Short mmCIF file of C-alpha atoms in Angstrom, two decimals:
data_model
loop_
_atom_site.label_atom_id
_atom_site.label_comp_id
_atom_site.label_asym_id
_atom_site.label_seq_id
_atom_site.Cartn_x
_atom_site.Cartn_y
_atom_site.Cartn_z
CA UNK X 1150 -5.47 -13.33 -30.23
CA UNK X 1151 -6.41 -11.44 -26.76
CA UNK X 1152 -5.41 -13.35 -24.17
CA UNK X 1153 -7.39 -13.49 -20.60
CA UNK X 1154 -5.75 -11.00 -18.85
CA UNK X 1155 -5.51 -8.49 -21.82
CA UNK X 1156 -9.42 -9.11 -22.05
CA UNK X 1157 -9.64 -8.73 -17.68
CA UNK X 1158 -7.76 -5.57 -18.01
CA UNK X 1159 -9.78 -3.75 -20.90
CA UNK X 1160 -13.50 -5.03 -19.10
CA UNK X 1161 -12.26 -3.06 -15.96
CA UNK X 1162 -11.00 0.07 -17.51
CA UNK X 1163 -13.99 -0.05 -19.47
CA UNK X 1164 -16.37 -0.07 -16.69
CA UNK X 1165 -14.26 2.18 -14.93
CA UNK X 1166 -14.82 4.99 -17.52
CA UNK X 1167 -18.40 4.63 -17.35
CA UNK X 1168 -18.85 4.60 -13.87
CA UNK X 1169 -16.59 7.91 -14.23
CA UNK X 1170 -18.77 9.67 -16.84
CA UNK X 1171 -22.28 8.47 -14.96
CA UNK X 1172 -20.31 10.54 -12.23
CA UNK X 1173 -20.20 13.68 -14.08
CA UNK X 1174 -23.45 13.38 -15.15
CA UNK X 1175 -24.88 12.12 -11.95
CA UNK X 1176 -23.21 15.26 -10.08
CA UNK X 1177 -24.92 18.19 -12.30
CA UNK X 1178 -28.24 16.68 -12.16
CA UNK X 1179 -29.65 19.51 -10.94
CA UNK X 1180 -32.97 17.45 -10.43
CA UNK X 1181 -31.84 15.16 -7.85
CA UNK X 1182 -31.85 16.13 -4.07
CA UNK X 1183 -27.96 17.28 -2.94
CA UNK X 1184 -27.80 14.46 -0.04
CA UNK X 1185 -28.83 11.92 -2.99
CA UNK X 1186 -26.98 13.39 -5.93
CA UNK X 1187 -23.48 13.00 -2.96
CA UNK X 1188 -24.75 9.85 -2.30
CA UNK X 1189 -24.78 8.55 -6.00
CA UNK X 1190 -21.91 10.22 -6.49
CA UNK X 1191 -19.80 8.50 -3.88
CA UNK X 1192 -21.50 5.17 -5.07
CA UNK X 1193 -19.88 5.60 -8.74
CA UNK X 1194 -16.30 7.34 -7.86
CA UNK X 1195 -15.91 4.04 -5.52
CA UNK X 1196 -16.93 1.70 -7.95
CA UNK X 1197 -14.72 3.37 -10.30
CA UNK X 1198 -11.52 3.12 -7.59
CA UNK X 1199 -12.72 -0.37 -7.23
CA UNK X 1200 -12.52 -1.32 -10.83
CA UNK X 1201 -9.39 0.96 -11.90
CA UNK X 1202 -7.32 -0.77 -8.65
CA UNK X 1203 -8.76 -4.56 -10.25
CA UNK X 1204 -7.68 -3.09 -13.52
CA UNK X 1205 -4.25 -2.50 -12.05
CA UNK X 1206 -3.76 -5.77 -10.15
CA UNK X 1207 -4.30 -7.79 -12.95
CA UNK X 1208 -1.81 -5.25 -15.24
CA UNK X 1209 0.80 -5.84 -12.40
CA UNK X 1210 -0.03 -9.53 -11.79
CA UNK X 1211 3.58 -11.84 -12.10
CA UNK X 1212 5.02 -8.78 -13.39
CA UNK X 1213 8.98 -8.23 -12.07
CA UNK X 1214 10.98 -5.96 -11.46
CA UNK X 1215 10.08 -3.11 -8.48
CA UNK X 1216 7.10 -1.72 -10.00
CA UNK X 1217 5.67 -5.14 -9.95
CA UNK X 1218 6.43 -5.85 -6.53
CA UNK X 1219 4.92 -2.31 -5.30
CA UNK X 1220 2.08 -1.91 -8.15
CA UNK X 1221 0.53 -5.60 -7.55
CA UNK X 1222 0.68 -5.24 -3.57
CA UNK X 1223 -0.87 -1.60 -3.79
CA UNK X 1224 -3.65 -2.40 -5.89
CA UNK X 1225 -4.61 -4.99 -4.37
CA UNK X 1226 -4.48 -3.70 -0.87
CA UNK X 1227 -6.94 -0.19 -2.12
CA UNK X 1228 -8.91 -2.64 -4.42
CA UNK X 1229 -9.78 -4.47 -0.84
CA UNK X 1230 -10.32 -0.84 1.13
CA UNK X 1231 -12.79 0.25 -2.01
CA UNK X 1232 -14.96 -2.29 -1.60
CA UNK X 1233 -15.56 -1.63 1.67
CA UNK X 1234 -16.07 2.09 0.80
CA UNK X 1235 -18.74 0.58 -2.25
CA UNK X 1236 -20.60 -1.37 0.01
CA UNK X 1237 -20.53 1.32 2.76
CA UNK X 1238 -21.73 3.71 0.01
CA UNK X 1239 -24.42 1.42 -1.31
CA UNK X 1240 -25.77 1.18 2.44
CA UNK X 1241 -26.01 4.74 2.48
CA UNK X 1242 -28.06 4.56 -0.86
CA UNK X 1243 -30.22 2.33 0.34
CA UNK X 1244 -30.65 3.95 4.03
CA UNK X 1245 -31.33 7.12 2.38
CA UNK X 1246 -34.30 5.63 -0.06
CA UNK X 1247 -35.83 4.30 2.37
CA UNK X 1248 -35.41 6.53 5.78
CA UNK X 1249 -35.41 10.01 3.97
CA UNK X 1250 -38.08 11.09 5.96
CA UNK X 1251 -38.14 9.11 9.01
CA UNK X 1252 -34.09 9.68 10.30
CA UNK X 1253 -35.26 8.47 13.07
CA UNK X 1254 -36.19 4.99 12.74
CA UNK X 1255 -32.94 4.41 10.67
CA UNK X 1256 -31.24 5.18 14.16
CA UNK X 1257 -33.18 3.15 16.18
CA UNK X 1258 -31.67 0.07 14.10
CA UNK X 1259 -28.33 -2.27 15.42
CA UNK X 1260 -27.87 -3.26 11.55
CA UNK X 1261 -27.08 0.14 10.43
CA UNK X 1262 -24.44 0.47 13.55
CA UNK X 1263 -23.68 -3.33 13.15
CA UNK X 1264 -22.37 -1.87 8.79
CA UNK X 1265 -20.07 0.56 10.46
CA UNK X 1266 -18.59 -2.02 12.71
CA UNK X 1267 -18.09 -4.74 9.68
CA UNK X 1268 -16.61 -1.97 7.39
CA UNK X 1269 -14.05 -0.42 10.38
CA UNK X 1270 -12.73 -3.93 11.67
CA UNK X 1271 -12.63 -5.24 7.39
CA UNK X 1272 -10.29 -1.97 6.48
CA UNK X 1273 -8.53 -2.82 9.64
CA UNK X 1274 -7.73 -6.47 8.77
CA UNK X 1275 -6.72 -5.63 5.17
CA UNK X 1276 -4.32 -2.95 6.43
CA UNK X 1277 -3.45 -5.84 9.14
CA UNK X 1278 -3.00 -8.35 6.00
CA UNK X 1279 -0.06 -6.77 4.61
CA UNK X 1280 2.02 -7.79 8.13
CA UNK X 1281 0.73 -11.25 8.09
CA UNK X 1282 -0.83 -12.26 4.55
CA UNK X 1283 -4.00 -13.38 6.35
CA UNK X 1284 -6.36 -12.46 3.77
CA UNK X 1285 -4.20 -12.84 0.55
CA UNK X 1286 -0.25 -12.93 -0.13
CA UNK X 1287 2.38 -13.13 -3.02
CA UNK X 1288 4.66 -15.69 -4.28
CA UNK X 1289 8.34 -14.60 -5.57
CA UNK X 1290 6.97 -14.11 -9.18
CA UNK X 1291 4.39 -11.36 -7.95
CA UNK X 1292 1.13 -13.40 -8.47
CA UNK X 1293 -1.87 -13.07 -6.06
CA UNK X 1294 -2.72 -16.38 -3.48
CA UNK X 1295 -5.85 -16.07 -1.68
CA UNK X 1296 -4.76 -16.56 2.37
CA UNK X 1297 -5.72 -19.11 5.21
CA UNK X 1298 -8.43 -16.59 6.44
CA UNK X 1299 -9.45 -15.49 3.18
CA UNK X 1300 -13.21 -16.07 3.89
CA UNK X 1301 -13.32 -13.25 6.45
CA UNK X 1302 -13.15 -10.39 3.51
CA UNK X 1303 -16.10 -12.68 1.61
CA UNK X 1304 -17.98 -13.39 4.59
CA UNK X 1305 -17.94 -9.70 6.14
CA UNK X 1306 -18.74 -8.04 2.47
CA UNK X 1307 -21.83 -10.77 2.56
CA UNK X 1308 -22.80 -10.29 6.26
CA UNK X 1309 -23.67 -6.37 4.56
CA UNK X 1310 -25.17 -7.38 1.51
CA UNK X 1311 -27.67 -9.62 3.39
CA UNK X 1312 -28.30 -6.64 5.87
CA UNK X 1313 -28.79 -4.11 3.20
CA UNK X 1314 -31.28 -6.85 1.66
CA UNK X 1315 -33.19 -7.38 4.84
CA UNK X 1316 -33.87 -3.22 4.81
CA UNK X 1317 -35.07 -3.44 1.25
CA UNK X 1318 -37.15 -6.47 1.90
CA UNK X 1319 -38.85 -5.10 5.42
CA UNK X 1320 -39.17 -1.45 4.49
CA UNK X 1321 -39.82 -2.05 0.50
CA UNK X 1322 -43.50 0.23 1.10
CA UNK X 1323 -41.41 3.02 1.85
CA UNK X 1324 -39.67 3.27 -1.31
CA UNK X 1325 -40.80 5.29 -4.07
CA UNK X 1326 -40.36 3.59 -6.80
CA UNK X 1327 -40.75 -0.04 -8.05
CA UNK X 1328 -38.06 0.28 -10.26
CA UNK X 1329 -35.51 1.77 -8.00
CA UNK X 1330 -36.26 -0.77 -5.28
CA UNK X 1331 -35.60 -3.39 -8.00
CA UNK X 1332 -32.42 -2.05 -9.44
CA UNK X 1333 -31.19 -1.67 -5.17
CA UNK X 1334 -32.14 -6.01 -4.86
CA UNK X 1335 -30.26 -6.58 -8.36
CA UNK X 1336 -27.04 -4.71 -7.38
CA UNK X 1337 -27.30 -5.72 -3.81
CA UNK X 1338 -27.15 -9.61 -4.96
CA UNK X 1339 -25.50 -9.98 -8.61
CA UNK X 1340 -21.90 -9.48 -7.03
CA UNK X 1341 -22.64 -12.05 -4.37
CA UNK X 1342 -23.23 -14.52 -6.82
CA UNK X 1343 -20.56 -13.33 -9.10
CA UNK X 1344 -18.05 -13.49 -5.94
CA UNK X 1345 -19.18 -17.31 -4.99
CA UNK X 1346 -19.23 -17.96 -8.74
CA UNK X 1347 -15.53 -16.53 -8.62
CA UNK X 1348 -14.64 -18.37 -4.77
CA UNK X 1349 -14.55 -21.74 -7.16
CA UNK X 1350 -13.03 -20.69 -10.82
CA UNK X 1351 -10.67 -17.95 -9.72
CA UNK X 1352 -8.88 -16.51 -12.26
CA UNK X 1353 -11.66 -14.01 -14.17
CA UNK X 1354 -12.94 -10.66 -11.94
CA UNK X 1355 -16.44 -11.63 -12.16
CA UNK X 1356 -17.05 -9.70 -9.46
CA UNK X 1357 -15.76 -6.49 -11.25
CA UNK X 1358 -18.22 -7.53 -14.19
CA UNK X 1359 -21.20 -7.67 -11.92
CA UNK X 1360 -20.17 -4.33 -9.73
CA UNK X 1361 -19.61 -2.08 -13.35
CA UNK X 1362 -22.90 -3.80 -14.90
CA UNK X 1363 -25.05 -3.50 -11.61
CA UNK X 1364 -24.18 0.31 -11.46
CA UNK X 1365 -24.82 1.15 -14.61
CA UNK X 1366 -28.13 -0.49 -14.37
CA UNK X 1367 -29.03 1.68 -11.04
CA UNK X 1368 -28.20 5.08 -12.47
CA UNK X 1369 -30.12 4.54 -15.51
CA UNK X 1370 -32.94 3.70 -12.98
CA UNK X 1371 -32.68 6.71 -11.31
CA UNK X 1372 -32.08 8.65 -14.36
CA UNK X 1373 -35.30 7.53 -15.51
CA UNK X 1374 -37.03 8.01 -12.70
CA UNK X 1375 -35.83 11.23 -12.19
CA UNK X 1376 -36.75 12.15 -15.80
CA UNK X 1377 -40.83 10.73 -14.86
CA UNK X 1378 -40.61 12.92 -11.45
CA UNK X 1379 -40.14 15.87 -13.81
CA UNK X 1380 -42.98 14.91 -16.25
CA UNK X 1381 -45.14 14.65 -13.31
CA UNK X 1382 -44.27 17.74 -11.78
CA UNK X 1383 -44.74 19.81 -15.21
CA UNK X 1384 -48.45 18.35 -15.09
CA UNK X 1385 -49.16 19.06 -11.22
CA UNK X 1386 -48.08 22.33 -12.35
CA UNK X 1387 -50.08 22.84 -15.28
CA UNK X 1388 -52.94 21.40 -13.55
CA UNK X 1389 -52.31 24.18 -10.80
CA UNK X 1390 -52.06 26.91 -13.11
CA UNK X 1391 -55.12 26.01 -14.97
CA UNK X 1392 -57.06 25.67 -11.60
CA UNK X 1393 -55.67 28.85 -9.68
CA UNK X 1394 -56.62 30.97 -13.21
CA UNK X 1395 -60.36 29.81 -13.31
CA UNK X 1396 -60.36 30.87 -9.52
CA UNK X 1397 -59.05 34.19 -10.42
CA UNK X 1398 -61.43 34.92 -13.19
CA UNK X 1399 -64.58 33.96 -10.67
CA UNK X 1400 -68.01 34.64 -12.61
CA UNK X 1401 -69.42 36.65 -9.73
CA UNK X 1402 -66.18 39.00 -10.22
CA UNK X 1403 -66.63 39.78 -14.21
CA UNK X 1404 -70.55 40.01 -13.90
CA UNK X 1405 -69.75 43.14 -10.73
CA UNK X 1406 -67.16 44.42 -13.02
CA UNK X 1407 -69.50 44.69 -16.30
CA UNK X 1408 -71.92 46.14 -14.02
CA UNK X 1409 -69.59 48.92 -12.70
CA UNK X 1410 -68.74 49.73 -16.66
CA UNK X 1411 -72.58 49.88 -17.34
CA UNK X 1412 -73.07 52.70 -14.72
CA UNK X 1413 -69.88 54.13 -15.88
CA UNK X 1414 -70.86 54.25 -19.27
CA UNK X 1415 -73.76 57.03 -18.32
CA UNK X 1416 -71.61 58.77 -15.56
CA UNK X 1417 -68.54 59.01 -16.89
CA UNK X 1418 -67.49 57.56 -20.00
CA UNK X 1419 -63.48 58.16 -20.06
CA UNK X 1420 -63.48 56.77 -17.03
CA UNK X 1421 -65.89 53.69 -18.41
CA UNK X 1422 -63.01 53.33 -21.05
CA UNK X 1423 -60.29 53.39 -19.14
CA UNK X 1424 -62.05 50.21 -16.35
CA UNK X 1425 -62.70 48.55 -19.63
CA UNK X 1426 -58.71 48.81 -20.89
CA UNK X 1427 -57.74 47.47 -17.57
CA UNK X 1428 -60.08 44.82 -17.21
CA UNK X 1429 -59.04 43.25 -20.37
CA UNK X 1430 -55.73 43.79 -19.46
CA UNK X 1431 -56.08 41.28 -16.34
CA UNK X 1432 -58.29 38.82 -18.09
CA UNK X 1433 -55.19 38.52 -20.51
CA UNK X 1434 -52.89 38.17 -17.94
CA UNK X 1435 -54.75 35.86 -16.31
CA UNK X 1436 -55.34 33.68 -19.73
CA UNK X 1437 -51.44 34.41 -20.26
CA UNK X 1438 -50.10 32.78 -17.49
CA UNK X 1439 -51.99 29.56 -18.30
CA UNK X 1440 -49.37 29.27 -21.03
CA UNK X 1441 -46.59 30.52 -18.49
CA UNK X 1442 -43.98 27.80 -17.98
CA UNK X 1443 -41.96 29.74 -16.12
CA UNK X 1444 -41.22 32.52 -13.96
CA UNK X 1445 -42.05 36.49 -15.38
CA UNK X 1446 -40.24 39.47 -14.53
CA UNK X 1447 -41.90 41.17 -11.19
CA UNK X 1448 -42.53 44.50 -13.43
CA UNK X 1449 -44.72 42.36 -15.67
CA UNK X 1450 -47.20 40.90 -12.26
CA UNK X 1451 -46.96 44.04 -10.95
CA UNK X 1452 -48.59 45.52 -13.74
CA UNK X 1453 -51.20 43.09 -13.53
CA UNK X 1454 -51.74 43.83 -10.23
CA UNK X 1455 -52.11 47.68 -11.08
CA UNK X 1456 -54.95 45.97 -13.34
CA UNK X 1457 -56.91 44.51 -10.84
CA UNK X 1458 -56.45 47.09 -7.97
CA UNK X 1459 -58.52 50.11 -10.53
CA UNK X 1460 -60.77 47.73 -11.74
CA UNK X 1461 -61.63 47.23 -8.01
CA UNK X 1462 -61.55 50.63 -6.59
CA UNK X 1463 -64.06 51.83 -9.44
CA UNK X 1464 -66.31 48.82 -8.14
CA UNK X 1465 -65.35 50.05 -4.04
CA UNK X 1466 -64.00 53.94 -4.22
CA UNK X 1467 -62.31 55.19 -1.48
CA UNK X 1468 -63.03 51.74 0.38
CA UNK X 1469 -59.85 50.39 -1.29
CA UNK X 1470 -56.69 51.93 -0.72
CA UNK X 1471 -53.70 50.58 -2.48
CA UNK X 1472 -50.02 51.71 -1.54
CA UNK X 1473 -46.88 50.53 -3.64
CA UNK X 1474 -43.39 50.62 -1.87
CA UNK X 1475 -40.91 49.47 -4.46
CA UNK X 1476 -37.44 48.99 -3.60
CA UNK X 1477 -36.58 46.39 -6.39
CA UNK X 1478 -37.66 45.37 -9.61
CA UNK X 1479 -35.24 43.03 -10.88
CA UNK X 1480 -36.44 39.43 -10.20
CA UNK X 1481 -38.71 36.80 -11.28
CA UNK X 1482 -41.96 35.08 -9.82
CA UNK X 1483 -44.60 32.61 -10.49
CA UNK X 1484 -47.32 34.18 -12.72
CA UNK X 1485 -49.97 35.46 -10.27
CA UNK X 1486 -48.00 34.48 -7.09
CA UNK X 1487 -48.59 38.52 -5.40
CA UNK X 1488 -51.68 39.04 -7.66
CA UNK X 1489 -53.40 36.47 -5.53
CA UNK X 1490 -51.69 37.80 -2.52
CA UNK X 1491 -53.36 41.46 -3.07
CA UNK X 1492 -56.69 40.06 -3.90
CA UNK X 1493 -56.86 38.11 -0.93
CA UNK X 1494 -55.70 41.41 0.98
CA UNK X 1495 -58.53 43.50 -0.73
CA UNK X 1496 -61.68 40.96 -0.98
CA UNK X 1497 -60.99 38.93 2.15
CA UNK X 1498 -59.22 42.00 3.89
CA UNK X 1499 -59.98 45.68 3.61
CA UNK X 1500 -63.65 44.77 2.25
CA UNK X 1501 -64.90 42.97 4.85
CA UNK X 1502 -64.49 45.71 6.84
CA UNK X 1503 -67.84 48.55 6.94
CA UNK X 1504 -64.88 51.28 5.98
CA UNK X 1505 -62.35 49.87 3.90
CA UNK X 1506 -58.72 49.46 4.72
CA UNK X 1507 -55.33 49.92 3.04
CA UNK X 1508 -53.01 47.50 1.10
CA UNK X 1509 -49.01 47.93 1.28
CA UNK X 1510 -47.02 46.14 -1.23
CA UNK X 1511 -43.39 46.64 -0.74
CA UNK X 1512 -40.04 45.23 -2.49
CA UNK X 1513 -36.56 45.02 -0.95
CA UNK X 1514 -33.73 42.79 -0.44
CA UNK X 1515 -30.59 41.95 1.00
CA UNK X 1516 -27.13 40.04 -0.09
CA UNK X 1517 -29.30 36.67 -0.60
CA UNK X 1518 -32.68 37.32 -0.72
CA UNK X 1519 -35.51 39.22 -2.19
CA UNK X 1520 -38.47 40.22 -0.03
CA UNK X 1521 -42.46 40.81 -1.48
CA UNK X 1522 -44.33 41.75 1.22
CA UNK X 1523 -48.47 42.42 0.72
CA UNK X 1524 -49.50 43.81 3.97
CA UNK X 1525 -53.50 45.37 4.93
CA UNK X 1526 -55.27 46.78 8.03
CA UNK X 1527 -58.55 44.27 7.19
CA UNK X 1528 -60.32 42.03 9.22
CA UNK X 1529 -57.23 39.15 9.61
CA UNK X 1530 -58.17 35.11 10.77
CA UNK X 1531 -56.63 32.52 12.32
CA UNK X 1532 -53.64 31.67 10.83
CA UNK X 1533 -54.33 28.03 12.50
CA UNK X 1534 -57.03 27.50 10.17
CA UNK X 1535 -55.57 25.95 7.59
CA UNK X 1536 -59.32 25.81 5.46
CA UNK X 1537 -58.85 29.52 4.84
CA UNK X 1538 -56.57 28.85 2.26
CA UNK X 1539 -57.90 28.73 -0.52
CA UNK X 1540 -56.75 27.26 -4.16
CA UNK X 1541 -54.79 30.17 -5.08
CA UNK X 1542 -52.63 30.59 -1.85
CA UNK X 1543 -52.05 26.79 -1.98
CA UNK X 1544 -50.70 27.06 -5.67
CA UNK X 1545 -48.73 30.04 -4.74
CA UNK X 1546 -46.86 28.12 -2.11
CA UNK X 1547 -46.43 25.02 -4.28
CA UNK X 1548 -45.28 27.32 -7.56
CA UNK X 1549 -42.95 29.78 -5.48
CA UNK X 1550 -41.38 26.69 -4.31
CA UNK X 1551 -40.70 24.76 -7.57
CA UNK X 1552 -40.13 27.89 -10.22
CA UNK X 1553 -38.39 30.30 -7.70
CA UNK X 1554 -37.17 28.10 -4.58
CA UNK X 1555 -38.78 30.32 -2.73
CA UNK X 1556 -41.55 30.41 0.28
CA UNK X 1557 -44.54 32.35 1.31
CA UNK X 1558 -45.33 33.03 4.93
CA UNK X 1559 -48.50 34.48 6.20
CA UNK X 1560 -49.08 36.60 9.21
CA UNK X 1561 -52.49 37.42 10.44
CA UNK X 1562 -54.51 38.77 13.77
CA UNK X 1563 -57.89 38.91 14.05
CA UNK X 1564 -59.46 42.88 13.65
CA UNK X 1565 -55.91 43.78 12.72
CA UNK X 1566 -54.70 42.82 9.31
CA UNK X 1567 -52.42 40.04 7.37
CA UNK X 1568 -48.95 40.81 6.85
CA UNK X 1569 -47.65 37.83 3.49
CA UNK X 1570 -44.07 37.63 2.98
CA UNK X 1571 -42.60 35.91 -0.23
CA UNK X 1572 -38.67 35.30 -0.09
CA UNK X 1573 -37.12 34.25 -3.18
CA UNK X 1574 -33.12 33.63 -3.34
CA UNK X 1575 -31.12 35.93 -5.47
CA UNK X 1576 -29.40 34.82 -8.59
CA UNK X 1577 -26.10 35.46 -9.33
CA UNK X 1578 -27.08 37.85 -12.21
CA UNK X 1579 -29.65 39.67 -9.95
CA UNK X 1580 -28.16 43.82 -9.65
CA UNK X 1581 -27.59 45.42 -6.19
CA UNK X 1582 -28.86 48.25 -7.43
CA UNK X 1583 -32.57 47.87 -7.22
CA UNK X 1584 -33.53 48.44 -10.36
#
């Protein structure tokens, strides 16, 4: 029959092994932000030292013999020291959910300096301990006594607990999820009570029961969540793509186009086939990248862009000049990220002025970067006026951002041009060769 401390001893390794593989899998989730995925990660590596040293004690508990006396005073001393580190790292969880964005007000608070103080002078009294046996000692026979000041340990872990509860509780509307802030309450209080519980019937690690448990339950919380971010994100950017491609294929732009082909058809009809060819090629594009998912190959947009520019100098002749500097071919971007770029250039650019303008779009890059650049000599605005961008440079900016973790800056003077730069990071598999 297992006895107590056979059954003590396989609950703690147990928990120990699953706060070690929610590690792994907590530390390649891509998804999560890198301060947050440390965070977490910290949170479940000292829950695991926590458990692992309880796991220990209770292995080495009235054992004899030199191992005995050294294994039962060691894990006990780190199994004190770790949970400090847990509740330090749990503080951090919880300052992070809820300050993220606003450092600043986190600073501003005692509590969070008033944590660092409790967890210092705790570490300090357990190192202390093992000159004095203030906290805890042991008899001859290697078996753990709590010590005269034994409350000090409880009532400085609980003096956190309640601080980390009065964040949660005051700045709950800055949280972002329901579920998350619950999970934070339930693993801020269920070792509490399991350490009171355990203050009067000592002899079964509730408290390493309610730390494995608890932590389990808040990484499946933010596994989940994590999982509806991404669901939500795939329709925002569905819901972008869909928008910025009816904004592409405006009505006013086919009906000029089919009336450029007409005239064409009686003037010259090769060159009436060959608009036609090319118009169909960027209404397919454009009808493609609806169904896009992720990002194409810059050849492939810069084809489409080829598209667009004849169909628009047939509508504009020499008005619209179009100049391609390629340095590099071998990346990805979002479907229509530079198309919308050059249309911009060329109907909000080089158009508006009585006698046309040119459009540069250039490649290069460098040991971490790759560069886009659409540059004209049009008209230009003020860059402070944010209502100039429209749907499609919005979208850009949103989709070079989540597909390519790249940005889009846009340089403009009035009566002298726009100069838009995308930078997209190079992959490891990217060539140096520009190619």
């Amino acid at each position: 029959m297992l006895d107590l401390k056979s059954f003590q001893i396989a609950l703690l390794a147990w928990g120990c092994i699953f706060c070690l593989i929610l590690y792994f899998v907590m530390i390649f989730n891509v998804a999560l932000e890198k301060k947050k995925r440390h965070i977490l990660g910290s949170l479940l590596l000292f829950s695991a030292l926590y458990l692992a040293t309880d796991c220990l004690a209770w292995y080495f508990r009235g054992m004899s013999g030199t191992a005995g006396y050294y294994g039962v005073r060691l894990s006990n001393g780190i199994n004190f020291i770790s949970d400090y580190l847990l509740i330090g790292s749990f503080h951090a969880l919880v300052c992070y959910s809820l300050f993220n964005d606003d450092a600043k007000v986190y600073h501003k608070l005692i509590r969070g300096k008033l944590v660092v103080a409790i967890e210092i002078i705790g570490i300090a009294i357990v190192i202390i301990n093992h000159f004095n046996g203030m906290l805890y000692y042991f008899d001859d026979a290697n078996f753990y006594h709590r010590g005269l000041y034994s409350l000090i340990y409880a009532i400085s872990c609980l003096l956190i607990v309640l601080i980390d509860f009065t964040l949660l509780v005051q700045y709950r509307k800055n949280m972002r999820s329901q579920s998350i802030w619950v999970s934070m309450i339930v693993y801020a209080l269920a070792p509490v009570v399991a350490a009171l519980i355990q203050m009067f019937n000592y002899g079964l690690s509730l408290t390493g029961i309610a730390i494995s448990t608890t932590t389990i339950i808040i990484m499946c919380t933010e596994l989940l969540d994590i999982s509806k971010q991404l669901v939500e994100k795939e329709k925002e950017a569905a819901d972008i793509k869909i928008s910025l491609t009816l904004s592409q294929i405006a009505p006013h732009f086919i009906y000029n186009t089919l009336t450029t082909i007409k005239r064409l058809c009686v003037t010259d009809p090769l060159l009436a086939q060959e608009t036609i060819t090319n118009f169909s090629n960027y209404l397919r594009m454009n009808l493609d990248s609806m169904e896009q998912k992720e990002a194409i190959p810059f050849n492939k947009e810069l084809e489409h862009i080829k598209s667009y520019v004849f169909v628009e100098q047939r509508r504009f002749g020499d008005k619209v000049k179009v100049e391609y500097d390629i340095k590099y071919l071998n990346f990805k971007v979002p479907p229509l990220a530079v198309q919308v770029l050059a249309e911009n250039a060329i109907k909000h650019g080089i158009c508006k002025k009585e006698e046309g303008g040119t459009v540069i779009i250039s490649t290069d890059f460098d040991s971490k970067n790759v560069y886009v650049i659409v540059m004209d000599d049009g008209v230009g605005f003020d860059t402070e006026n944010k209502n100039i961008y429209h749907i499609g440079v919005k979208s850009t900016i949103k989709r070079l951002n989540m597909m390519c973790n790249g940005t889009l800056t846009i340089e403009s003077e009035i009566g002298k041009g726009t100069r838009a730069l995308i930078t997209i990071p190079r992959k490891d598999d990217d060539d140096n060769t520009g190619s």
